[in-house]
Coordinates of C-alpha atoms in Angstrom, one line a residue:
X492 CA 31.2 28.3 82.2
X493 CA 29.5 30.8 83.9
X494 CA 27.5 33.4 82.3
X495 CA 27.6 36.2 84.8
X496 CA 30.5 37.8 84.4
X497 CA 30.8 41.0 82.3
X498 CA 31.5 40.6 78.5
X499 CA 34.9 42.3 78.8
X500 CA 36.1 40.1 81.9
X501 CA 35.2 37.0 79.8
X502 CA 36.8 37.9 76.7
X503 CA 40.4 38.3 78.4
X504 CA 39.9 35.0 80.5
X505 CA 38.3 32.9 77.9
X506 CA 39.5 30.7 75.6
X507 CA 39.1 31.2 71.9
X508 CA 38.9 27.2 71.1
X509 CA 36.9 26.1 74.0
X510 CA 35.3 29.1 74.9
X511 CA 35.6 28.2 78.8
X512 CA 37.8 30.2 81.2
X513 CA 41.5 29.5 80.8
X514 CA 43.0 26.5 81.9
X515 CA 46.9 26.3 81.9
X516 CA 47.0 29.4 79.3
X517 CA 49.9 29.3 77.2
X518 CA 51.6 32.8 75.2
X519 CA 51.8 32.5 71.9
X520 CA 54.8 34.8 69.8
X521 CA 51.6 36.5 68.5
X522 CA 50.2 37.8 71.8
X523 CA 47.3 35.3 71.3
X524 CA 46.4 33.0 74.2
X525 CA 44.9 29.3 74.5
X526 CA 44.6 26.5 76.6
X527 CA 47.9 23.8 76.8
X528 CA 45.5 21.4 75.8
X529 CA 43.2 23.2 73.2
X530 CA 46.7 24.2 71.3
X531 CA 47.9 20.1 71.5
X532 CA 44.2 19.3 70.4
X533 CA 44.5 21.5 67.3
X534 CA 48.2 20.3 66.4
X535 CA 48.2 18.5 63.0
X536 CA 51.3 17.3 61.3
X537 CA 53.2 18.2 64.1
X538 CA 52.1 22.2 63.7
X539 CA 49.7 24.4 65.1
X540 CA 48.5 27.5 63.3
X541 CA 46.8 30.3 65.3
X542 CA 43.1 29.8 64.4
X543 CA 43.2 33.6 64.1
X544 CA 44.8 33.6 60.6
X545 CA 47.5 35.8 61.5
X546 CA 50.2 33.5 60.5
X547 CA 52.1 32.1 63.6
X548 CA 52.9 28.8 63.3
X549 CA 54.3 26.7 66.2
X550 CA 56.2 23.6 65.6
X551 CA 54.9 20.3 67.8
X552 CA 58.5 20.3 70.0
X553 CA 58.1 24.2 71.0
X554 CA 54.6 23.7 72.3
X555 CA 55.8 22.3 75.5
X556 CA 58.4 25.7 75.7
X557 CA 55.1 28.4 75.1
X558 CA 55.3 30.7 78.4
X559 CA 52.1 30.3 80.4
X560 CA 50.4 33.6 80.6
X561 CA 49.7 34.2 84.3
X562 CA 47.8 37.2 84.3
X563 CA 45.2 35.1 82.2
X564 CA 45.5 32.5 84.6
X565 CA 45.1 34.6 87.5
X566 CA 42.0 36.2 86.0
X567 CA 40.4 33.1 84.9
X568 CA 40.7 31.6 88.3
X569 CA 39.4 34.5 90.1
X570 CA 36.2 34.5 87.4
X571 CA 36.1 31.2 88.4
X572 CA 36.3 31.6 92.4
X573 CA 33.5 34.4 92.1
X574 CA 31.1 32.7 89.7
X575 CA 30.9 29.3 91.9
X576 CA 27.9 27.5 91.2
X577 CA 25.9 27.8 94.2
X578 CA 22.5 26.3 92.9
X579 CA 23.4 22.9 94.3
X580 CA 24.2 24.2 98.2
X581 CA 21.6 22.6 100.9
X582 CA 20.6 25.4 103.6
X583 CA 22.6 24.4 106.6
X584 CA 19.9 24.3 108.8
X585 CA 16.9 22.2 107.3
X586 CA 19.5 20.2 104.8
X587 CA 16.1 20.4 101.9
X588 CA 16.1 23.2 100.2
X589 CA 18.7 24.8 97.7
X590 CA 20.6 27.5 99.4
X591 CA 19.6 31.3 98.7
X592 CA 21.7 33.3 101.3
X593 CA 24.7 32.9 103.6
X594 CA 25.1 34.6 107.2
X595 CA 28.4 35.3 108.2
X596 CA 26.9 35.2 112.5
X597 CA 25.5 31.9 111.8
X598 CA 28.6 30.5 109.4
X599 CA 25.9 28.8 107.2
X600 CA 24.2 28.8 104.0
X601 CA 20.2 28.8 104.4
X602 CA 17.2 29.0 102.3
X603 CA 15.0 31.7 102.2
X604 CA 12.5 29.8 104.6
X605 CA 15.2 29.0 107.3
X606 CA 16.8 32.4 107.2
X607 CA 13.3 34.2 107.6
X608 CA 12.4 31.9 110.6
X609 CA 16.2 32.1 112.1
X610 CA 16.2 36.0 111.9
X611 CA 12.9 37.1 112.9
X612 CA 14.3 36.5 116.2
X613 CA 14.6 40.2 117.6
X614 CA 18.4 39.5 119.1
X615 CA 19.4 37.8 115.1
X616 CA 18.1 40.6 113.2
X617 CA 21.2 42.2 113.0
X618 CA 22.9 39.2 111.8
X619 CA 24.8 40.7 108.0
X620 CA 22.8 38.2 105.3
X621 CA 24.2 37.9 101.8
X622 CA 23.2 36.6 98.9
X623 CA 25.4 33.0 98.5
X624 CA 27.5 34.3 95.4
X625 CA 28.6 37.3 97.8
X626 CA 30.1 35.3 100.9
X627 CA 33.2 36.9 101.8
X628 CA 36.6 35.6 101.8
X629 CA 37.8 33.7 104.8
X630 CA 39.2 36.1 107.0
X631 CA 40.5 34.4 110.0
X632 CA 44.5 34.5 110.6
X633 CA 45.9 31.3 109.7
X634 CA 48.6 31.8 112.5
X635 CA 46.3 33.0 114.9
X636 CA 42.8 31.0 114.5
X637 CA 41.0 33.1 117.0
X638 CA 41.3 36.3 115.6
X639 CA 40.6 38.3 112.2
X640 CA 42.5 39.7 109.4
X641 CA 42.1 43.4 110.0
X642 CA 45.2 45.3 109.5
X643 CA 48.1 45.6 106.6
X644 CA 51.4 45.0 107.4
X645 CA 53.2 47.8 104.7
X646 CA 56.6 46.1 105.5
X647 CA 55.8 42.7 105.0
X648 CA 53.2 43.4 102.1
X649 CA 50.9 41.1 103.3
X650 CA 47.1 40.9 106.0
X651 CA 47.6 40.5 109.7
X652 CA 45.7 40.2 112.6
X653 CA 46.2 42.3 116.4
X654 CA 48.7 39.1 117.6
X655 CA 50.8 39.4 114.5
X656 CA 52.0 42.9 115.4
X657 CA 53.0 41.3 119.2
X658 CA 55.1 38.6 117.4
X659 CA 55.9 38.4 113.7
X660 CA 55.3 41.4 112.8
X661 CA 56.4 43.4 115.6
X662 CA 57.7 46.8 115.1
X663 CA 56.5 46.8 111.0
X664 CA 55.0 49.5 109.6
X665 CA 50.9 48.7 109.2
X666 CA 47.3 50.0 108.8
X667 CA 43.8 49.1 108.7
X668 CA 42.5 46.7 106.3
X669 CA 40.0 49.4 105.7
X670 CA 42.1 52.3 104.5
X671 CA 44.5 50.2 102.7
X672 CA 41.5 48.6 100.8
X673 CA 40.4 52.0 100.0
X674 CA 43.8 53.3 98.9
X675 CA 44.3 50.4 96.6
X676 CA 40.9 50.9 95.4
X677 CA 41.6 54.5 94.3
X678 CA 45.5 53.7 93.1
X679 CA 44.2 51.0 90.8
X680 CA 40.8 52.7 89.8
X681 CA 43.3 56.0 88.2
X682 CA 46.2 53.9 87.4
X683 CA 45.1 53.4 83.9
X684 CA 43.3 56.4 83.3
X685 CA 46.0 58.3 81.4
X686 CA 47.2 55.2 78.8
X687 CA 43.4 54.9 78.0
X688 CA 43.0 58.7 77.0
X689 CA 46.0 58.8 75.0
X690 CA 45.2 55.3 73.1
X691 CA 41.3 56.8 73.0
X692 CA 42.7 59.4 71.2
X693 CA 45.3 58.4 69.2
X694 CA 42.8 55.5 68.0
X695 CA 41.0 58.8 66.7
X696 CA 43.9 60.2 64.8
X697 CA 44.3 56.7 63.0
X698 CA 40.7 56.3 61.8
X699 CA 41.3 60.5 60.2
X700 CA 45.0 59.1 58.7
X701 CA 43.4 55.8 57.6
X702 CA 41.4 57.9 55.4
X703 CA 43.5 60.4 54.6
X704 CA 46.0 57.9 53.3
X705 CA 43.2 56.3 51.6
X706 CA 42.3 60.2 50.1
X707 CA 46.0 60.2 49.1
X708 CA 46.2 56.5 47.3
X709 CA 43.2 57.8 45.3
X710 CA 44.5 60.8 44.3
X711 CA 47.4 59.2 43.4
X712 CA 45.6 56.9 41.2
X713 CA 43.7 59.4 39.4
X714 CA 47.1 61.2 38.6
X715 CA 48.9 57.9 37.1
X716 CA 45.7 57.3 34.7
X717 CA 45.4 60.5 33.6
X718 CA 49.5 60.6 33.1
X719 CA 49.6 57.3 31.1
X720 CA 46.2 57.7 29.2
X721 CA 48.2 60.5 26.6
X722 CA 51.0 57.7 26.5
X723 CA 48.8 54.1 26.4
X724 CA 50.2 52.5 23.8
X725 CA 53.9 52.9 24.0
X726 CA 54.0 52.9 27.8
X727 CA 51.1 50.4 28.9
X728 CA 53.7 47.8 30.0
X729 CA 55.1 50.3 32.2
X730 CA 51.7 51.5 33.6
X731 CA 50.6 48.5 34.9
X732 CA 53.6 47.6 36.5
X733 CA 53.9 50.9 38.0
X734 CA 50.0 50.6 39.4
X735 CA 51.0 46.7 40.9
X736 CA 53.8 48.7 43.0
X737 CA 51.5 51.6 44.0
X738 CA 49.1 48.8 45.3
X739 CA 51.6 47.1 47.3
X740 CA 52.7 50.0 48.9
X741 CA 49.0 50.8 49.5
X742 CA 48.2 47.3 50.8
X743 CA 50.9 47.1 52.9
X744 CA 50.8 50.4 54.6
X745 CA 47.3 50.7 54.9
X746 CA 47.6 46.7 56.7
X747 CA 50.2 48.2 58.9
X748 CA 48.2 51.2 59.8
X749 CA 45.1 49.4 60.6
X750 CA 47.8 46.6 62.6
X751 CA 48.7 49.4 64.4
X752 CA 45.2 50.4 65.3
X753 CA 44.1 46.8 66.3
X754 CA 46.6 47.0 68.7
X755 CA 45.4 50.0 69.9
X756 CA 41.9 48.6 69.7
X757 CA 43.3 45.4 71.7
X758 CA 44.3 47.1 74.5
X759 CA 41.9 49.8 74.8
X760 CA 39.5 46.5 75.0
X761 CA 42.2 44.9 78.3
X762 CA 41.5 48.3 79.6
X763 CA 38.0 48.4 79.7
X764 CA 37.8 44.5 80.7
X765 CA 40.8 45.2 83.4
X766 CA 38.3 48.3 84.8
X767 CA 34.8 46.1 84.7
X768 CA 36.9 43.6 86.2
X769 CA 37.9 46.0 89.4
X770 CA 34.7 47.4 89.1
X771 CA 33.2 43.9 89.9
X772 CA 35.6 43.3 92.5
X773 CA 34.6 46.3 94.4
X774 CA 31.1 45.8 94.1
X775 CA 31.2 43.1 95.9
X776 CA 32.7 45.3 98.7
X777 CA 35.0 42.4 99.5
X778 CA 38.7 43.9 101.2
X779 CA 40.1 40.6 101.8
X780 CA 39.3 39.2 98.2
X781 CA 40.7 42.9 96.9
X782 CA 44.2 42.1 98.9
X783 CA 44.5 39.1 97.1
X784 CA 44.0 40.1 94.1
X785 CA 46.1 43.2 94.4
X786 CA 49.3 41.5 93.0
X787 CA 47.6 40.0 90.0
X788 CA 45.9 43.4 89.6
X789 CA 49.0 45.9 89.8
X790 CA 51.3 43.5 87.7
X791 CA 48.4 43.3 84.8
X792 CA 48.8 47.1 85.0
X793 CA 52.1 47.0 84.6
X794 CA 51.9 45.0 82.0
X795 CA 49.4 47.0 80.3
X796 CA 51.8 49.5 80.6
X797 CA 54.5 48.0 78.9
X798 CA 52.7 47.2 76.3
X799 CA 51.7 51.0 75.8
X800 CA 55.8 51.7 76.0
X801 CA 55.6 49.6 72.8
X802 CA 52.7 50.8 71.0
X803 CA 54.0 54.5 72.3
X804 CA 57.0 54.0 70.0
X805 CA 55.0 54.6 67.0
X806 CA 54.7 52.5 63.3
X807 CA 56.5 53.6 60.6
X808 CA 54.1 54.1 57.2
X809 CA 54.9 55.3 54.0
X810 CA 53.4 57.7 51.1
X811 CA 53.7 56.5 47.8
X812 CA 53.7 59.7 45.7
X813 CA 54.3 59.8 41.4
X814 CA 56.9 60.9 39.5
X815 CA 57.4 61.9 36.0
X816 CA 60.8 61.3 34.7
X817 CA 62.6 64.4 32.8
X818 CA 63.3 63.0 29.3
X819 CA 60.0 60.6 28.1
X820 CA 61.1 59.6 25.1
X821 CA 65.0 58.7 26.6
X822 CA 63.7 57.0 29.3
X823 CA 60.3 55.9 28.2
X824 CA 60.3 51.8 29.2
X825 CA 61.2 53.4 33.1
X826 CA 58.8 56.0 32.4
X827 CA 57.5 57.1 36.0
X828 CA 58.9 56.2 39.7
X829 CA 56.8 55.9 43.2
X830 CA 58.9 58.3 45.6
X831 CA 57.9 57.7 49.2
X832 CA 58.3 59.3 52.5
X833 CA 58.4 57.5 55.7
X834 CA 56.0 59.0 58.2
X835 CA 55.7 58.4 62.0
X836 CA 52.7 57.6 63.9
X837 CA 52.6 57.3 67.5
X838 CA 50.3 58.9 70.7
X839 CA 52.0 62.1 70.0
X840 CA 50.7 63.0 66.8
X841 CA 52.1 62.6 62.9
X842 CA 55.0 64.0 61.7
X843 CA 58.1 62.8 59.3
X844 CA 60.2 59.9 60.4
X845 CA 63.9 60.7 61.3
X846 CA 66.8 58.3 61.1
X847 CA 68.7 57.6 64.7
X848 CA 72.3 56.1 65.4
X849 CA 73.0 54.6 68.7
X850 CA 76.1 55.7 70.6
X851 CA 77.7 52.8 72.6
X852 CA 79.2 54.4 75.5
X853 CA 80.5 50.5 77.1
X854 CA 84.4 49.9 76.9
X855 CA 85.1 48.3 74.0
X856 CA 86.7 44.7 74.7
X857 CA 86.7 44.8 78.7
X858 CA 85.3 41.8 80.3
X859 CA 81.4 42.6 81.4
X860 CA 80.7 42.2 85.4
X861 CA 77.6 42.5 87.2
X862 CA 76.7 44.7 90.7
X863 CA 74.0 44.8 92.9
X864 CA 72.0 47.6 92.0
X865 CA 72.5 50.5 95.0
X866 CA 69.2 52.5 95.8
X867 CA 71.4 55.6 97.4
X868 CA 73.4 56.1 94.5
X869 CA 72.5 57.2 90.9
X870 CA 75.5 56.0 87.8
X871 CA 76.1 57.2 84.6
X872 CA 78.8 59.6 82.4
X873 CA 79.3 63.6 82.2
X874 CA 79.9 64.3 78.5
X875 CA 82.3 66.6 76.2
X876 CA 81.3 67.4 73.1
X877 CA 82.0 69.4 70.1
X878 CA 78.8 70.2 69.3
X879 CA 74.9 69.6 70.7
X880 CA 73.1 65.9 70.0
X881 CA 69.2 65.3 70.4
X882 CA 69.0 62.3 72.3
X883 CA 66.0 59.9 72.1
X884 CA 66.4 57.0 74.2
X885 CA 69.1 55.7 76.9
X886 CA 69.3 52.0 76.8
X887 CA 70.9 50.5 80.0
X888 CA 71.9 46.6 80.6
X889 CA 70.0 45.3 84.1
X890 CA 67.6 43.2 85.8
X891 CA 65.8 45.4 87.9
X892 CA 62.2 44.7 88.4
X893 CA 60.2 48.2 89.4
X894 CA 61.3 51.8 88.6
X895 CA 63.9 52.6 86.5
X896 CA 64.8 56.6 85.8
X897 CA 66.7 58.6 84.0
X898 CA 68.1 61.9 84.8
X899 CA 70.1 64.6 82.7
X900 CA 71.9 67.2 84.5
X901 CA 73.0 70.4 83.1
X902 CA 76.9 71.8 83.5
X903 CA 75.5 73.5 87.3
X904 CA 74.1 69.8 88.9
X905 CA 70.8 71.1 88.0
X906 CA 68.4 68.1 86.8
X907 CA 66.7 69.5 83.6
X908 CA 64.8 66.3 82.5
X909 CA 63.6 62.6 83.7
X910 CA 62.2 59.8 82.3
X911 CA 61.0 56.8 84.2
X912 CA 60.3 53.5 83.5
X913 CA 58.5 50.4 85.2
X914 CA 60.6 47.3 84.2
X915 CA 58.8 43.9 84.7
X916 CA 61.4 41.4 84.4
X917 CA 64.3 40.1 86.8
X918 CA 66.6 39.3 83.4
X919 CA 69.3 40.6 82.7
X920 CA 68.6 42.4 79.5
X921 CA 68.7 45.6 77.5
X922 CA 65.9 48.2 78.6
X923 CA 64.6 51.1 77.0
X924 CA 63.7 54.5 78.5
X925 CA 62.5 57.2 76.0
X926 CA 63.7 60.5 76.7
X927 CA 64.2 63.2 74.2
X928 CA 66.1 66.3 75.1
X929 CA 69.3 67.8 73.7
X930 CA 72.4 67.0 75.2
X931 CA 75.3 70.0 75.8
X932 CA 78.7 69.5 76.6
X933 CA 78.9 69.2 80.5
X934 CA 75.8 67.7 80.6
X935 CA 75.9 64.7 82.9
X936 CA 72.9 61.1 82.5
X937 CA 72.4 59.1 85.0
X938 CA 69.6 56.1 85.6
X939 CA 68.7 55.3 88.9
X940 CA 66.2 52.5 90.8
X941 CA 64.6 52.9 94.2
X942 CA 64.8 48.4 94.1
X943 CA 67.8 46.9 95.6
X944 CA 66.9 43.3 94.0
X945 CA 68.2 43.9 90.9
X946 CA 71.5 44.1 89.3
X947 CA 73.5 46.6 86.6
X948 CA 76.1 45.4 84.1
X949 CA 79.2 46.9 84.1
X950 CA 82.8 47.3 83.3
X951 CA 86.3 48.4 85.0
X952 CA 87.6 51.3 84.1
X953 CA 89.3 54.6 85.6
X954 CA 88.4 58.2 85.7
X955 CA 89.5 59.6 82.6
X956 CA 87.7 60.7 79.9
X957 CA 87.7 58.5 77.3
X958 CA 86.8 59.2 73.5
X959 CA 83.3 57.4 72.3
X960 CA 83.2 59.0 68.8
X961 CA 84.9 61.7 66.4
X962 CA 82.3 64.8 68.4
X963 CA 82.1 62.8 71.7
X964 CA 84.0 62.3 74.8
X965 CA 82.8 60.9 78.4
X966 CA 84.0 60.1 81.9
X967 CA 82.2 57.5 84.7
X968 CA 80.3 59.6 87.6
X969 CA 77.7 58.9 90.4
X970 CA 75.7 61.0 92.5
X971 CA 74.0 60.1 95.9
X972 CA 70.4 59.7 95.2
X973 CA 67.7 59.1 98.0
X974 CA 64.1 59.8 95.8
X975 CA 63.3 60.1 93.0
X976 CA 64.6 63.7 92.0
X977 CA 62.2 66.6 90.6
X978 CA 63.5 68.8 87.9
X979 CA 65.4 71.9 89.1
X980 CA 66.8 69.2 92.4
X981 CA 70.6 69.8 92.1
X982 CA 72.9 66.9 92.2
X983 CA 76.5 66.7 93.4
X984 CA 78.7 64.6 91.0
X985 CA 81.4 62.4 91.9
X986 CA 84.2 60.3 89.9
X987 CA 83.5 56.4 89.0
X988 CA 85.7 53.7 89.1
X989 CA 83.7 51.3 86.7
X990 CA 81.5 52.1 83.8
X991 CA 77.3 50.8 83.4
X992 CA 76.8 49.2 79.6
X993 CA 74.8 52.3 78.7
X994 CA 73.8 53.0 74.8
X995 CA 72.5 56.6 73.9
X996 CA 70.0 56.9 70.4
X997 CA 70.9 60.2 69.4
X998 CA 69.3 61.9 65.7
X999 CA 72.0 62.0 62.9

């Protein structure tokens, strides 16, 4: 493998068992990636076990089933593509000597002999030499062999030449290869730079609560010796039983904590190797090679993202505090409890875990249909309530790959609050969008997508209000939507025939 490439780029595209770039990466449930053939290699009575100790073990028939992981893939083979092994190139010219350089006039590799002779020539001097390992991509239209990629096509997504606008491409939307380069440059380069600061310094917080929970346990500790040292002989039974529980919850707490900070840790480190990796793309000052990779690039961001969404949502920890009962000598052999209290840690700080419900709003028993999602038109429900609920989330049934967005609107059409949400899957499934807000009566959601390639679950209905719960009532509405709406935007709602599967996670 080659050794070239920055430590962070090669940790994401290597291998743990063979310690080469990826080949036909495979997803384990844990996160953890390996070769197809290094996990078959490792397979003994018919099981693997993730050499990582964390205690995924895949049976010999699901093997086969492991998704392959195709950002890895996609990085490995660029690594690959970029760290060729040039050492055993002849110069073009005198066919002897090992290659050093490669001129783009000439279209040939040469040694450093022949390319000193060749350009000493007054007219070749201005001939662009390279070193070997920094040729740039090919960029000669396949359609059009004479002429050079240099321009965008923003409809199509894809590089052109000057003929592909008069034919193909005729009346698209395009620019120059030169600003697009440069925009995707800068859109990749601060893409990240928000996730990183929040996990930088919720990674902080973690190392201060580590401790603090550690402070606590301690503390805790001392106060159960002390307690049982004036009751040792009548209550030792109880003490040491009581002290196994407190370490259990200590061990398993502080193991979740620090779970939840390797996570952290694990994508802070993608981040970083995902920014050496652009960082080493645009070095090499290549726009073609920076097209190509733009795909692979934006849908590991997305990815990245996603897996923020998840680490976003927090872990739940809890304090093991002690109790002393009321009556010792009634209740002397259950002398003592451990009281806890469920604390939630996310990127938004600390503070006490609350208990959620979810509010179906779907028609109960009615056949589910799907629709083609509509990027004029926003969907949702106007609700009528008896009294105020803090909403959390809105969970809505779709394949829509790309924005999603959520939208409440006060009793006046006036949007109040949004949420959005990149989706990265074309199945039809349950999504998530956090939003937190309190919902009035009158208030209207609705979720909206600027994609028309993906499709919304939903059921038949009619426009009357319908009951959801004892406090709740709601009726079907959509609104024409043509951008994504700012807050204060007003919104003119309309009645529904059909109903989206929607679910609301509202505090009790």
């Amino acid at each position: 493998m080659a050794n070239n490439a920055p430590t962070f780029i090669k940790d994401i595209s290597t291998c743990a068992i063979c310690l080469d770039y990826y080949k036909d990466p495979r997803l384990l449930p844990c996160s953890h990636t390996y070769c197809y053939n290094c996990i078959n290699q490792l397979t003994k009575s018919n099981q693997f076990t993730c050499p990582l100790n964390d205690g995924t073990i895949i049976n010999a028939e699901g093997i086969s089933k492991l998704p392959m992981n195709r950002t890895a893939k996609d990085m490995a083979e660029f690594l690959s593509s970029i760290t060729q092994d040039y050492t055993s190139l002849k110069c073009g010219n005198c066919a002897t000597n090992k290659c050093t350089y490669w001129c783009e006039k000439c279209d040939s590799y040469l040694c450093v002999t022949c390319s000193d002779n060749i350009h000493s020539q007054k007219i070749l001097q201005n001939h662009a030499v390279v070193p070997s390992n920094q040729k740039p991509s090919s960029n000669i239209c396949s359609d059009h062999p004479d002429e050079k990629l240099k321009l965008w096509c923003v409809t199509c997504e894809i590089l052109v030449c000057r003929d592909c606008l008069l034919f193909k491409h005729k009346d698209h939307v395009y620019t120059s290869l030169q600003d697009i380069a440069q925009e995707t440059k800068l859109k990749i380069k601060l893409s990240l730079q928000p996730i990183r600061e929040n996990l930088e310094k919720t990674a902080s917080k973690i190392h201060s609560i580590i401790e603090e929970q550690h402070q606590h346990y301690e503390a805790t500790t001392l106060e159960i010796d002390e307690t049982f040292q004036q009751l040792y002989t009548s209550l030792e039974s109880r003490k040491i039983k009581l002290m196994e529980q407190l370490n259990e919850y200590r061990g398993k707490e502080k193991s979740l904590l620090e779970r939840y900070q390797a996570d952290i840790n694990e994508q802070l480190k993608a981040i970083q190797a995902r920014e050496a990796l652009v960082q080493q793309i645009f070095n090499n000052n290549d726009s073609i090679q920076i097209m190509k990779m733009r795909k692979t690039l934006v849908d590991y961001d997305q990815t990245i993202d996603q897996q923020y969404h998840r680490i976003e949502q927090g872990c739940t920890f809890s304090k093991a505090g002690f109790n002393i009962g009321i009556d010792l000598k009634r209740i002397i052999d259950e002398y003592g409890t451990l009281k806890t209290e469920d604390i939630m840690l996310n990127p938004n700080g600390v503070q006490p875990k609350r208990n959620y419900i979810s509010l179906n709003l779907s028609r109960p028993s009615v056949k589910n249909s799907t629709y083609q999602y509509e990027a004029q038109r926003g969907r949702g429900y106007l609700f009528q309530m008896q009294k105020p609920l803090k909403i959390r989330s809105v969970q809505l049934e779709a394949s829509i790959h790309g924005q999603i967005a959520v939208y409440v609107v006060n009793n006046t059409g006036s949007v109040i609050k949004k949420e959005s949400f990149i989706s990265n899957d074309t199945t039809m499934k349950w999504t998530t969008i956090p939003i937190i807000t309190e919902l009035n009566t009158g208030y209207s959601i609705l979720v909206w997508s600027p994609n028309t390639t993906g499709q919304f679950s939903y059921q038949e209905g009619d426009n009357n209000f319908r009951t959801v719960d004892q406090v709740c009532s709601i009726e079907s509405k959509h609104a024409d939507i043509n951008h994504d709406l700012s807050i204060g935007e007003q919104l003119q709602l309309s009645l529904n025939s059909y109903s989206i599967r929607m679910i609301i996670d509202i505090e009790q």
